Amino acid sequence: MMNLFKKLLNKSNSLDIKNNEIITPLAGKIVNLETVSDPLFAQQIMGKTIAIKTNKISDIVNAPITGKIKALYPTGHAFGIESDSGLEVLVHIGIDTVNAKGKGFKILEHNQGERVKAGTPMVKVDFGKLSKTYDMLVFVVITKNIASKVEFKSLTEVEDNQIISI
């Protein structure tokens, strides 16, 4: 098991991500925000938002940017990272999954305040188990944008660690 995580961590070190580029935290289909049931995400109240639906039963959710972990919820359902240039990105896994109280989520050896590289595995998620109760969209939200310069590309499907910002 440790070899798998070492392999994943080594993979993330080989990514050539520029300072304000955002990558996908996992592979899947991009979901139209108009179809999202939670107005917080659908109306992009917290910031520019993209929603990803994975078809995997279990998956690792990766860091979308390089920077410092500003928030890491003990339930594993969300984390936020701030880049050196001040770009803040929140990854929120599922709708109302805070109510799962951590069941179905495993934080992968990270702590708030720690620096991570884009593509670093952050949380292992049992999408199969959680999708029986929750809408398991994965949201990437730009909560603080440096001069509103970062936008999401218009995409329909994404791969692991694919650049999604322009």
Short mmCIF file of C-alpha atoms in Angstrom, two decimals, residues 106-111 122:
data_model
loop_
_atom_site.label_atom_id
_atom_site.label_comp_id
_atom_site.label_asym_id
_atom_site.label_seq_id
_atom_site.Cartn_x
_atom_site.Cartn_y
_atom_site.Cartn_z
CA LYS A 106 -9.34 9.21 4.30
CA ILE A 107 -6.97 12.17 4.55
CA LEU A 108 -3.59 11.04 3.20
CA GLU A 109 -0.99 12.13 5.77
CA HIS A 110 -1.40 15.89 5.40
CA ASN A 111 -1.75 18.72 7.89
CA MET A 122 -4.80 14.57 -0.67
#
